[in-house]
Amino acid sequence: MTHAAVSDKPFNPAILDGKGTRGITPPESNWAQKLDTPPYVGYGVTCGITFTFRGLRVDLRGQVQDIEDRPIRGLYAAGELVGGLFYHNYPGGAGLMAGSVFGKAAGESAAADIGGKAT
Ligand SMILES: Cc1cc2nc3c(=O)[nH]c(=O)nc-3n(C[C@H](O)[C@H](O)[C@H](O)COP(=O)(O)OP(=O)(O)OC[C@H]3O[C@@H](n4cnc5c(N)ncnc54)[C@H](O)[C@@H]3O)c2cc1C
């Protein structure tokens, strides 16, 4: 980071420390660091999407709902493509657990429907 752009405020990784930058775009709001001490090491980074938080609405049987919240006959969903379970954030491990729980419900419901009886 450009040496002169970094605020002289103290660095504190435990809070939003306000140690930002000025005169560069985009600006850094917090935790800006002067790169002034070699050796320098670079790492290639990329972002990942854990899951989207959005997707199909299902009922407790794992059956997909239409836009009027009526179950669509013969259509079930589980896992990543189910939406409405999490907002803003999620507990660790909840993605795979939700897939397991709704997968079991959807599978049992589909099997029951083929057999002609609802659960
Ligand atoms: C980087 C990352 C980290 C994560 N960490 C965690 C974690 O720590 N804990 C946690 O609980 N969850 C975590 N998740 C979320 C979790 O991995 C997903 O919620 C879960 O894998 C979704 O399972 P799924 O079976 O619905 O979908 P997927 O695992 O995406 O499986 C879908 C499968 O369908 C296949 N497929 C797609 N199209 C077709 C087609 N036309 N024909 C045949 N096959 C097809 C794909 O190849 C894939 O194998 C993480 C996700 C990511 C990306």
PDB file of C-alpha atoms and ligand atoms in Angstrom:
ATOM      1  CA  MET A   1       0.000   0.000   0.000  1.00  0.00           C
ATOM      2  CA  THR A   2       1.280   3.478  -0.809  1.00  0.00           C
ATOM      3  CA  HIS A   3       3.221   4.583   2.227  1.00  0.00           C
ATOM      4  CA  ALA A   4       1.841   8.138   2.403  1.00  0.00           C
ATOM      5  CA  ALA A   5      -1.776   7.010   2.004  1.00  0.00           C
ATOM      6  CA  VAL A   6      -1.945   5.137   5.289  1.00  0.00           C
ATOM      7  CA  SER A   7      -3.278   6.865   8.385  1.00  0.00           C
ATOM      8  CA  ASP A   8      -0.917   7.198  11.343  1.00  0.00           C
ATOM      9  CA  LYS A   9      -3.574   5.931  13.764  1.00  0.00           C
ATOM     10  CA  PRO A  10      -2.577   2.881  15.823  1.00  0.00           C
ATOM     11  CA  PHE A  11      -3.350  -0.517  14.323  1.00  0.00           C
ATOM     12  CA  ASN A  12      -5.832  -2.653  16.275  1.00  0.00           C
ATOM     13  CA  PRO A  13      -7.110  -5.798  14.541  1.00  0.00           C
ATOM     14  CA  ALA A  14      -9.650  -6.420  17.334  1.00  0.00           C
ATOM     15  CA  ILE A  15     -11.834  -3.407  16.454  1.00  0.00           C
ATOM     16  CA  LEU A  16     -12.743  -1.242  13.476  1.00  0.00           C
ATOM     17  CA  ASP A  17      -9.686   0.874  14.176  1.00  0.00           C
ATOM     18  CA  GLY A  18     -10.252   3.638  11.624  1.00  0.00           C
ATOM     19  CA  LYS A  19      -6.684   3.215  10.411  1.00  0.00           C
ATOM     20  CA  GLY A  20      -7.677   3.849   6.811  1.00  0.00           C
ATOM     21  CA  THR A  21      -6.209   5.445   3.728  1.00  0.00           C
ATOM     22  CA  ARG A  22      -6.586   8.731   1.900  1.00  0.00           C
ATOM     23  CA  GLY A  23      -5.920   9.617  -1.708  1.00  0.00           C
ATOM     24  CA  ILE A  24      -6.264   6.133  -3.186  1.00  0.00           C
ATOM     25  CA  THR A  25      -9.236   4.362  -4.766  1.00  0.00           C
ATOM     26  CA  PRO A  26     -10.877   2.354  -3.379  1.00  0.00           C
ATOM     27  CA  PRO A  27     -10.061   3.673   0.075  1.00  0.00           C
ATOM     28  CA  GLU A  28      -9.324   1.358   2.980  1.00  0.00           C
ATOM     29  CA  SER A  29     -11.522   2.030   6.050  1.00  0.00           C
ATOM     30  CA  ASN A  30      -9.660   0.061   8.704  1.00  0.00           C
ATOM     31  CA  TRP A  31      -6.515  -1.950   9.338  1.00  0.00           C
ATOM     32  CA  ALA A  32      -4.487  -0.322   6.553  1.00  0.00           C
ATOM     33  CA  GLN A  33      -0.820  -1.278   6.750  1.00  0.00           C
ATOM     34  CA  LYS A  34       2.253   0.367   5.302  1.00  0.00           C
ATOM     35  CA  LEU A  35       4.246  -2.100   3.221  1.00  0.00           C
ATOM     36  CA  ASP A  36       7.679  -0.852   4.200  1.00  0.00           C
ATOM     37  CA  THR A  37       9.582  -3.828   5.552  1.00  0.00           C
ATOM     38  CA  PRO A  38      10.952  -6.507   3.173  1.00  0.00           C
ATOM     39  CA  PRO A  39      10.989  -9.354   2.419  1.00  0.00           C
ATOM     40  CA  TYR A  40       7.680  -9.077   0.560  1.00  0.00           C
ATOM     41  CA  VAL A  41       5.633 -12.172  -0.263  1.00  0.00           C
ATOM     42  CA  GLY A  42       2.666 -12.245  -2.651  1.00  0.00           C
ATOM     43  CA  TYR A  43      -0.214 -14.707  -2.666  1.00  0.00           C
ATOM     44  CA  GLY A  44      -2.843 -15.158  -5.341  1.00  0.00           C
ATOM     45  CA  VAL A  45      -6.288 -14.967  -3.749  1.00  0.00           C
ATOM     46  CA  THR A  46      -9.826 -15.525  -4.924  1.00  0.00           C
ATOM     47  CA  CYS A  47     -13.206 -15.382  -3.275  1.00  0.00           C
ATOM     48  CA  GLY A  48     -15.566 -18.280  -2.766  1.00  0.00           C
ATOM     49  CA  ILE A  49     -19.314 -18.509  -2.351  1.00  0.00           C
ATOM     50  CA  THR A  50     -20.195 -20.876   0.470  1.00  0.00           C
ATOM     51  CA  PHE A  51     -23.847 -20.765  -0.523  1.00  0.00           C
ATOM     52  CA  THR A  52     -26.236 -18.186  -1.873  1.00  0.00           C
ATOM     53  CA  PHE A  53     -28.824 -17.924   0.941  1.00  0.00           C
ATOM     54  CA  ARG A  54     -31.438 -17.869  -1.826  1.00  0.00           C
ATOM     55  CA  GLY A  55     -33.303 -20.566  -3.676  1.00  0.00           C
ATOM     56  CA  LEU A  56     -36.492 -22.556  -3.894  1.00  0.00           C
ATOM     57  CA  ARG A  57     -39.046 -22.458  -1.086  1.00  0.00           C
ATOM     58  CA  VAL A  58     -39.830 -25.893   0.355  1.00  0.00           C
ATOM     59  CA  ASP A  59     -42.202 -27.097   3.054  1.00  0.00           C
ATOM     60  CA  LEU A  60     -41.303 -29.450   5.890  1.00  0.00           C
ATOM     61  CA  ARG A  61     -41.744 -32.411   3.505  1.00  0.00           C
ATOM     62  CA  GLY A  62     -39.086 -30.967   1.221  1.00  0.00           C
ATOM     63  CA  GLN A  63     -41.726 -30.281  -1.414  1.00  0.00           C
ATOM     64  CA  VAL A  64     -41.126 -27.207  -3.567  1.00  0.00           C
ATOM     65  CA  GLN A  65     -43.705 -24.422  -3.176  1.00  0.00           C
ATOM     66  CA  ASP A  66     -45.106 -22.326  -5.984  1.00  0.00           C
ATOM     67  CA  ILE A  67     -45.334 -18.533  -5.792  1.00  0.00           C
ATOM     68  CA  GLU A  68     -48.585 -18.853  -3.832  1.00  0.00           C
ATOM     69  CA  ASP A  69     -47.025 -21.257  -1.304  1.00  0.00           C
ATOM     70  CA  ARG A  70     -48.822 -24.312  -2.686  1.00  0.00           C
ATOM     71  CA  PRO A  71     -46.771 -27.525  -3.005  1.00  0.00           C
ATOM     72  CA  ILE A  72     -45.840 -28.458  -6.555  1.00  0.00           C
ATOM     73  CA  ARG A  73     -46.813 -32.071  -7.057  1.00  0.00           C
ATOM     74  CA  GLY A  74     -43.854 -34.384  -7.544  1.00  0.00           C
ATOM     75  CA  LEU A  75     -41.159 -31.729  -7.117  1.00  0.00           C
ATOM     76  CA  TYR A  76     -38.786 -31.917  -4.137  1.00  0.00           C
ATOM     77  CA  ALA A  77     -35.619 -30.074  -3.283  1.00  0.00           C
ATOM     78  CA  ALA A  78     -32.845 -30.137  -0.719  1.00  0.00           C
ATOM     79  CA  GLY A  79     -29.396 -28.741  -0.212  1.00  0.00           C
ATOM     80  CA  GLU A  80     -27.854 -25.720  -1.822  1.00  0.00           C
ATOM     81  CA  LEU A  81     -30.802 -24.858  -4.048  1.00  0.00           C
ATOM     82  CA  VAL A  82     -33.177 -24.436  -1.085  1.00  0.00           C
ATOM     83  CA  GLY A  83     -33.549 -20.834   0.055  1.00  0.00           C
ATOM     84  CA  GLY A  84     -34.982 -19.013   3.032  1.00  0.00           C
ATOM     85  CA  LEU A  85     -33.111 -20.903   5.751  1.00  0.00           C
ATOM     86  CA  PHE A  86     -30.452 -18.319   6.572  1.00  0.00           C
ATOM     87  CA  TYR A  87     -30.309 -14.534   6.610  1.00  0.00           C
ATOM     88  CA  HIS A  88     -27.206 -12.357   6.895  1.00  0.00           C
ATOM     89  CA  ASN A  89     -25.101 -15.225   8.275  1.00  0.00           C
ATOM     90  CA  TYR A  90     -25.226 -18.888   9.252  1.00  0.00           C
ATOM     91  CA  PRO A  91     -23.888 -21.189  11.979  1.00  0.00           C
ATOM     92  CA  GLY A  92     -20.810 -23.206  10.976  1.00  0.00           C
ATOM     93  CA  GLY A  93     -21.725 -26.595   9.506  1.00  0.00           C
ATOM     94  CA  ALA A  94     -25.354 -25.602   8.994  1.00  0.00           C
ATOM     95  CA  GLY A  95     -25.155 -25.843   5.200  1.00  0.00           C
ATOM     96  CA  LEU A  96     -24.353 -29.535   5.113  1.00  0.00           C
ATOM     97  CA  MET A  97     -26.686 -30.257   8.031  1.00  0.00           C
ATOM     98  CA  ALA A  98     -29.589 -28.475   6.317  1.00  0.00           C
ATOM     99  CA  GLY A  99     -28.875 -30.497   3.185  1.00  0.00           C
ATOM    100  CA  SER A 100     -28.952 -33.714   5.192  1.00  0.00           C
ATOM    101  CA  VAL A 101     -32.152 -32.877   7.070  1.00  0.00           C
ATOM    102  CA  PHE A 102     -34.074 -31.621   4.052  1.00  0.00           C
ATOM    103  CA  GLY A 103     -32.621 -34.344   1.867  1.00  0.00           C
ATOM    104  CA  LYS A 104     -33.969 -37.001   4.228  1.00  0.00           C
ATOM    105  CA  ALA A 105     -37.368 -35.291   4.360  1.00  0.00           C
ATOM    106  CA  ALA A 106     -37.537 -34.853   0.596  1.00  0.00           C
ATOM    107  CA  GLY A 107     -36.462 -38.419  -0.110  1.00  0.00           C
ATOM    108  CA  GLU A 108     -38.930 -39.915   2.339  1.00  0.00           C
ATOM    109  CA  SER A 109     -41.729 -37.693   1.031  1.00  0.00           C
ATOM    110  CA  ALA A 110     -41.031 -38.572  -2.594  1.00  0.00           C
ATOM    111  CA  ALA A 111     -40.954 -42.279  -1.752  1.00  0.00           C
ATOM    112  CA  ALA A 112     -44.188 -41.994   0.212  1.00  0.00           C
ATOM    113  CA  ASP A 113     -45.888 -40.145  -2.637  1.00  0.00           C
ATOM    114  CA  ILE A 114     -44.899 -42.792  -5.159  1.00  0.00           C
ATOM    115  CA  GLY A 115     -46.355 -45.366  -2.807  1.00  0.00           C
ATOM    116  CA  GLY A 116     -49.535 -43.347  -2.709  1.00  0.00           C
ATOM    117  CA  LYS A 117     -49.446 -42.289   0.915  1.00  0.00           C
ATOM    118  CA  ALA A 118     -48.467 -38.924   2.334  1.00  0.00           C
ATOM    119  CA  THR A 119     -46.324 -38.581   5.464  1.00  0.00           C
TER     120      THR A 119
HETATM  121  C1  LIG B   1     -15.912 -23.128  -0.191  1.00  0.00           C
HETATM  122  C2  LIG B   1     -17.107 -23.703   0.532  1.00  0.00           C
HETATM  123  C3  LIG B   1     -16.995 -24.039   1.856  1.00  0.00           C
HETATM  124  C4  LIG B   1     -18.077 -24.582   2.531  1.00  0.00           C
HETATM  125  N1  LIG B   1     -17.949 -24.910   3.838  1.00  0.00           N
HETATM  126  C5  LIG B   1     -18.963 -25.486   4.480  1.00  0.00           C
HETATM  127  C6  LIG B   1     -18.820 -25.907   5.839  1.00  0.00           C
HETATM  128  O1  LIG B   1     -17.753 -25.778   6.451  1.00  0.00           O
HETATM  129  N2  LIG B   1     -19.871 -26.471   6.454  1.00  0.00           N
HETATM  130  C7  LIG B   1     -21.073 -26.627   5.822  1.00  0.00           C
HETATM  131  O2  LIG B   1     -22.008 -27.156   6.436  1.00  0.00           O
HETATM  132  N3  LIG B   1     -21.241 -26.246   4.537  1.00  0.00           N
HETATM  133  C8  LIG B   1     -20.227 -25.694   3.861  1.00  0.00           C
HETATM  134  N4  LIG B   1     -20.380 -25.317   2.561  1.00  0.00           N
HETATM  135  C9  LIG B   1     -21.695 -25.454   1.940  1.00  0.00           C
HETATM  136  C10 LIG B   1     -21.924 -26.894   1.500  1.00  0.00           C
HETATM  137  O3  LIG B   1     -20.773 -27.374   0.839  1.00  0.00           O
HETATM  138  C11 LIG B   1     -23.116 -26.896   0.554  1.00  0.00           C
HETATM  139  O4  LIG B   1     -24.253 -26.337   1.207  1.00  0.00           O
HETATM  140  C12 LIG B   1     -23.440 -28.319   0.129  1.00  0.00           C
HETATM  141  O5  LIG B   1     -22.338 -28.932  -0.470  1.00  0.00           O
HETATM  142  C13 LIG B   1     -24.589 -28.316  -0.850  1.00  0.00           C
HETATM  143  O6  LIG B   1     -24.836 -29.656  -1.204  1.00  0.00           O
HETATM  144  P1  LIG B   1     -25.716 -29.993  -2.445  1.00  0.00           P
HETATM  145  O7  LIG B   1     -25.734 -31.471  -2.532  1.00  0.00           O
HETATM  146  O8  LIG B   1     -27.024 -29.272  -2.370  1.00  0.00           O
HETATM  147  O9  LIG B   1     -24.979 -29.348  -3.687  1.00  0.00           O
HETATM  148  P2  LIG B   1     -23.540 -29.708  -4.283  1.00  0.00           P
HETATM  149  O10 LIG B   1     -22.624 -30.222  -3.232  1.00  0.00           O
HETATM  150  O11 LIG B   1     -23.155 -28.485  -5.063  1.00  0.00           O
HETATM  151  O12 LIG B   1     -23.843 -30.922  -5.251  1.00  0.00           O
HETATM  152  C14 LIG B   1     -24.505 -30.743  -6.470  1.00  0.00           C
HETATM  153  C15 LIG B   1     -23.961 -31.803  -7.407  1.00  0.00           C
HETATM  154  O13 LIG B   1     -24.759 -31.816  -8.582  1.00  0.00           O
HETATM  155  C16 LIG B   1     -23.907 -31.969  -9.676  1.00  0.00           C
HETATM  156  N5  LIG B   1     -24.617 -31.476 -10.862  1.00  0.00           N
HETATM  157  C17 LIG B   1     -24.867 -30.199 -11.215  1.00  0.00           C
HETATM  158  N6  LIG B   1     -25.552 -30.155 -12.361  1.00  0.00           N
HETATM  159  C18 LIG B   1     -25.752 -31.443 -12.738  1.00  0.00           C
HETATM  160  C19 LIG B   1     -26.399 -32.046 -13.850  1.00  0.00           C
HETATM  161  N7  LIG B   1     -27.017 -31.335 -14.778  1.00  0.00           N
HETATM  162  N8  LIG B   1     -26.418 -33.386 -13.918  1.00  0.00           N
HETATM  163  C20 LIG B   1     -25.833 -34.144 -12.952  1.00  0.00           C
HETATM  164  N9  LIG B   1     -25.185 -33.619 -11.867  1.00  0.00           N
HETATM  165  C21 LIG B   1     -25.160 -32.282 -11.783  1.00  0.00           C
HETATM  166  C22 LIG B   1     -22.681 -31.183  -9.319  1.00  0.00           C
HETATM  167  O14 LIG B   1     -21.569 -31.612 -10.066  1.00  0.00           O
HETATM  168  C23 LIG B   1     -22.538 -31.541  -7.847  1.00  0.00           C
HETATM  169  O15 LIG B   1     -21.772 -32.714  -7.639  1.00  0.00           O
HETATM  170  C24 LIG B   1     -19.308 -24.798   1.851  1.00  0.00           C
HETATM  171  C25 LIG B   1     -19.399 -24.477   0.496  1.00  0.00           C
HETATM  172  C26 LIG B   1     -18.312 -23.930  -0.155  1.00  0.00           C
HETATM  173  C27 LIG B   1     -18.441 -23.609  -1.632  1.00  0.00           C
END
